[in-house]
Amino acid sequence: NKKMHNTKMKEKEWQLRKVVKSVPHPCYDDVERVNDLMLLKLNKPAMQTSTVECLRLGRAVEDPLPGTSCLVAGWGETTKNPTVFKMSDVLRSVNVTVMDRMKCNMLYKWKPFIGRSLVCAGSFSHGIISADTCRGDSGGPLLCNGGLVGVTAFGGTCGYTKKPGVYSFLTEKQLRWIHTTMISTDL
């Protein structure tokens, strides 16, 4: 419901939270783009309502196969003007399709290498223009088959089919780090 997720409207169900602590993944590598995860502690818990749903982190999900349809969402940029950065006022979501890692690596020319800790996904049915995540969507969800599979990490030019979005895959190892860190750092 776009009306319920519009930042310009006064919402009685808005939940504003402040980040009081952040813990980046200790093995984050900006060059290889692996372990692109950060945990945030909020000043108070988010409450589930008709417009806010919390996703539970359970056991690791299976690696999504090429061709799997997934959903991404965010308030990120919606224009292709590289000199102007403007976030969307409305929460947007779009279906993307998981791409074979080898094909994705050929598109990114192996830099960074898209290994098992990353998932490539985009929309490829509209010629050169594609549904995609963009600047400001980082950290948003990649939902496949109803489960949280990953988070938005990076991409090429927004909406360009030759550079699909890349997502940090929540592997069993990443989920262990999340759970251990939450306990050991009082998150």
Tab-separated table of C-alpha atoms in Angstrom:
chain	number	residue	atom	x	y	z
A	1	ASN	CA	0.000	0.000	0.000
A	2	LYS	CA	1.902	3.077	-1.270
A	3	LYS	CA	-0.120	5.474	0.866
A	4	MET	CA	0.999	3.671	4.018
A	5	HIS	CA	4.692	3.846	3.018
A	6	ASN	CA	4.991	7.448	1.844
A	7	THR	CA	7.552	9.498	3.806
A	8	LYS	CA	5.799	12.776	2.895
A	9	MET	CA	2.508	11.831	4.562
A	10	LYS	CA	1.918	12.166	8.293
A	11	GLU	CA	1.499	8.616	9.461
A	12	LYS	CA	0.152	7.769	12.863
A	13	GLU	CA	1.746	4.342	12.493
A	14	TRP	CA	5.238	5.651	11.707
A	15	GLN	CA	7.936	4.158	13.841
A	16	LEU	CA	11.009	6.371	14.045
A	17	ARG	CA	14.065	4.673	15.528
A	18	LYS	CA	17.625	5.804	16.183
A	19	VAL	CA	20.675	3.616	15.705
A	20	VAL	CA	22.477	3.405	19.049
A	21	LYS	CA	25.111	0.831	18.079
A	22	SER	CA	26.496	-0.576	14.835
A	23	VAL	CA	28.683	-3.626	14.311
A	24	PRO	CA	30.195	-4.123	10.833
A	25	HIS	CA	31.219	-7.629	9.781
A	26	PRO	CA	34.855	-8.033	10.895
A	27	CYS	CA	35.852	-9.587	7.543
A	28	TYR	CA	34.203	-7.021	5.269
A	29	ASP	CA	36.311	-6.503	2.144
A	30	ASP	CA	35.490	-3.373	0.128
A	31	VAL	CA	37.516	-4.586	-2.882
A	32	GLU	CA	36.099	-8.107	-3.108
A	33	ARG	CA	32.715	-6.946	-1.753
A	34	VAL	CA	32.346	-9.932	0.571
A	35	ASN	CA	30.845	-9.955	4.072
A	36	ASP	CA	28.970	-6.735	3.275
A	37	LEU	CA	26.832	-6.874	6.396
A	38	MET	CA	26.369	-4.608	9.405
A	39	LEU	CA	24.180	-5.116	12.442
A	40	LEU	CA	22.362	-2.141	13.907
A	41	LYS	CA	20.915	-1.840	17.399
A	42	LEU	CA	17.913	0.478	17.556
A	43	ASN	CA	16.949	2.613	20.540
A	44	LYS	CA	13.732	0.575	20.867
A	45	PRO	CA	12.229	-2.462	19.123
A	46	ALA	CA	10.158	-2.151	15.956
A	47	MET	CA	6.559	-3.136	16.574
A	48	GLN	CA	4.709	-5.311	14.091
A	49	THR	CA	1.625	-3.581	12.705
A	50	SER	CA	-0.528	-3.763	9.601
A	51	THR	CA	2.222	-1.842	7.746
A	52	VAL	CA	5.378	-3.130	9.479
A	53	GLU	CA	6.443	-6.754	9.332
A	54	CYS	CA	9.548	-8.118	11.015
A	55	LEU	CA	11.411	-10.860	9.165
A	56	ARG	CA	12.752	-13.591	11.396
A	57	LEU	CA	16.216	-14.966	10.817
A	58	GLY	CA	16.045	-18.696	11.120
A	59	ARG	CA	18.120	-21.386	9.587
A	60	ALA	CA	20.054	-20.790	6.394
A	61	VAL	CA	17.985	-20.954	3.255
A	62	GLU	CA	19.055	-22.790	0.149
A	63	ASP	CA	21.089	-20.965	-2.423
A	64	PRO	CA	18.474	-19.570	-4.832
A	65	LEU	CA	18.772	-21.247	-8.232
A	66	PRO	CA	19.118	-19.225	-11.442
A	67	GLY	CA	15.646	-18.322	-12.673
A	68	THR	CA	14.212	-17.983	-9.154
A	69	SER	CA	11.906	-14.972	-8.852
A	70	CYS	CA	12.657	-12.799	-5.807
A	71	LEU	CA	11.437	-9.498	-4.414
A	72	VAL	CA	13.553	-6.469	-3.486
A	73	ALA	CA	12.362	-3.277	-1.789
A	74	GLY	CA	13.617	0.117	-0.692
A	75	TRP	CA	13.354	3.888	-0.656
A	76	GLY	CA	16.417	4.313	-2.889
A	77	GLU	CA	16.977	6.462	-5.931
A	78	THR	CA	14.603	6.051	-8.864
A	79	THR	CA	16.248	8.310	-11.471
A	80	LYS	CA	19.341	7.677	-13.546
A	81	ASN	CA	20.852	11.149	-13.128
A	82	PRO	CA	24.344	10.507	-11.647
A	83	THR	CA	24.739	14.134	-10.497
A	84	VAL	CA	21.543	14.258	-8.423
A	85	PHE	CA	20.813	11.876	-5.566
A	86	LYS	CA	17.180	11.854	-4.453
A	87	MET	CA	15.610	9.121	-2.374
A	88	SER	CA	12.111	7.933	-3.214
A	89	ASP	CA	9.307	9.257	-0.998
A	90	VAL	CA	7.494	5.949	-1.452
A	91	LEU	CA	8.623	2.452	-0.553
A	92	ARG	CA	9.049	0.630	-3.839
A	93	SER	CA	9.388	-3.060	-4.580
A	94	VAL	CA	10.043	-5.072	-7.709
A	95	ASN	CA	10.511	-8.684	-8.738
A	96	VAL	CA	13.985	-9.674	-9.896
A	97	THR	CA	15.269	-12.980	-11.260
A	98	VAL	CA	18.345	-14.767	-9.909
A	99	MET	CA	21.144	-15.044	-12.476
A	100	ASP	CA	23.787	-17.748	-12.830
A	101	ARG	CA	26.985	-16.623	-11.038
A	102	MET	CA	29.211	-17.513	-14.000
A	103	LYS	CA	27.127	-15.334	-16.318
A	104	CYS	CA	27.118	-12.537	-13.737
A	105	ASN	CA	30.912	-12.770	-13.447
A	106	MET	CA	31.245	-12.387	-17.197
A	107	LEU	CA	29.108	-9.226	-17.034
A	108	TYR	CA	31.174	-7.799	-14.171
A	109	LYS	CA	34.378	-8.971	-15.874
A	110	TRP	CA	35.361	-10.890	-12.711
A	111	LYS	CA	35.776	-7.739	-10.615
A	112	PRO	CA	34.631	-8.287	-7.970
A	113	PHE	CA	34.358	-12.068	-8.197
A	114	ILE	CA	30.753	-13.165	-7.618
A	115	GLY	CA	31.242	-16.232	-5.410
A	116	ARG	CA	28.901	-18.259	-3.196
A	117	SER	CA	28.560	-15.433	-0.684
A	118	LEU	CA	26.840	-13.225	-3.278
A	119	VAL	CA	23.670	-13.531	-5.383
A	120	CYS	CA	23.080	-11.724	-8.707
A	121	ALA	CA	19.547	-10.789	-9.690
A	122	GLY	CA	17.828	-8.447	-12.094
A	123	SER	CA	14.997	-8.079	-14.557
A	124	PHE	CA	15.953	-8.981	-18.097
A	125	SER	CA	12.744	-8.821	-20.132
A	126	HIS	CA	12.784	-5.115	-20.978
A	127	GLY	CA	15.795	-4.849	-23.276
A	128	ILE	CA	18.472	-2.534	-21.917
A	129	ILE	CA	16.350	-1.066	-19.081
A	130	SER	CA	15.806	-3.309	-16.110
A	131	ALA	CA	13.999	-3.292	-12.770
A	132	ASP	CA	16.738	-2.998	-10.175
A	133	THR	CA	17.826	-1.695	-6.804
A	134	CYS	CA	19.776	1.580	-6.790
A	135	ARG	CA	21.686	3.999	-4.537
A	136	GLY	CA	19.981	4.208	-1.166
A	137	ASP	CA	18.573	0.665	-1.297
A	138	SER	CA	21.681	-0.935	0.258
A	139	GLY	CA	20.848	-3.163	3.199
A	140	GLY	CA	17.321	-3.751	1.927
A	141	PRO	CA	15.869	-7.259	1.677
A	142	LEU	CA	16.200	-9.885	-1.046
A	143	LEU	CA	13.194	-12.164	-0.480
A	144	CYS	CA	12.983	-15.462	-2.354
A	145	ASN	CA	10.209	-18.015	-1.839
A	146	GLY	CA	8.943	-16.006	1.130
A	147	GLY	CA	12.272	-16.061	3.002
A	148	LEU	CA	14.976	-13.472	3.609
A	149	VAL	CA	17.848	-14.689	1.427
A	150	GLY	CA	20.107	-11.656	1.356
A	151	VAL	CA	20.572	-7.910	1.513
A	152	THR	CA	21.211	-5.373	-1.239
A	153	ALA	CA	24.973	-4.871	-1.598
A	154	PHE	CA	25.951	-3.228	-4.903
A	155	GLY	CA	25.405	-3.087	-8.635
A	156	GLY	CA	26.496	-1.348	-11.787
A	157	THR	CA	24.523	1.435	-13.399
A	158	CYS	CA	21.039	1.273	-11.899
A	159	GLY	CA	18.537	-0.422	-14.166
A	160	TYR	CA	21.124	-1.571	-16.727
A	161	THR	CA	20.626	-5.228	-17.671
A	162	LYS	CA	24.356	-5.755	-18.237
A	163	LYS	CA	25.080	-5.026	-14.576
A	164	PRO	CA	22.389	-6.703	-12.427
A	165	GLY	CA	22.059	-6.058	-8.703
A	166	VAL	CA	24.305	-8.033	-6.375
A	167	TYR	CA	23.157	-9.136	-2.932
A	168	SER	CA	25.014	-10.469	0.128
A	169	PHE	CA	23.737	-14.022	0.570
A	170	LEU	CA	22.779	-14.939	4.131
A	171	THR	CA	24.666	-18.227	4.282
A	172	GLU	CA	24.704	-20.462	7.328
A	173	LYS	CA	28.098	-18.931	8.220
A	174	GLN	CA	26.669	-15.384	8.040
A	175	LEU	CA	23.671	-16.337	10.172
A	176	ARG	CA	26.024	-17.828	12.799
A	177	TRP	CA	27.967	-14.525	12.833
A	178	ILE	CA	24.723	-12.568	13.242
A	179	HIS	CA	23.486	-14.702	16.147
A	180	THR	CA	26.886	-14.826	17.888
A	181	THR	CA	27.382	-11.072	17.506
A	182	MET	CA	23.916	-10.291	18.825
A	183	ILE	CA	24.659	-12.282	21.986
A	184	SER	CA	28.273	-11.204	22.513
A	185	THR	CA	27.802	-7.480	21.854
A	186	ASP	CA	24.393	-7.051	23.493
A	187	LEU	CA	22.542	-6.201	20.260
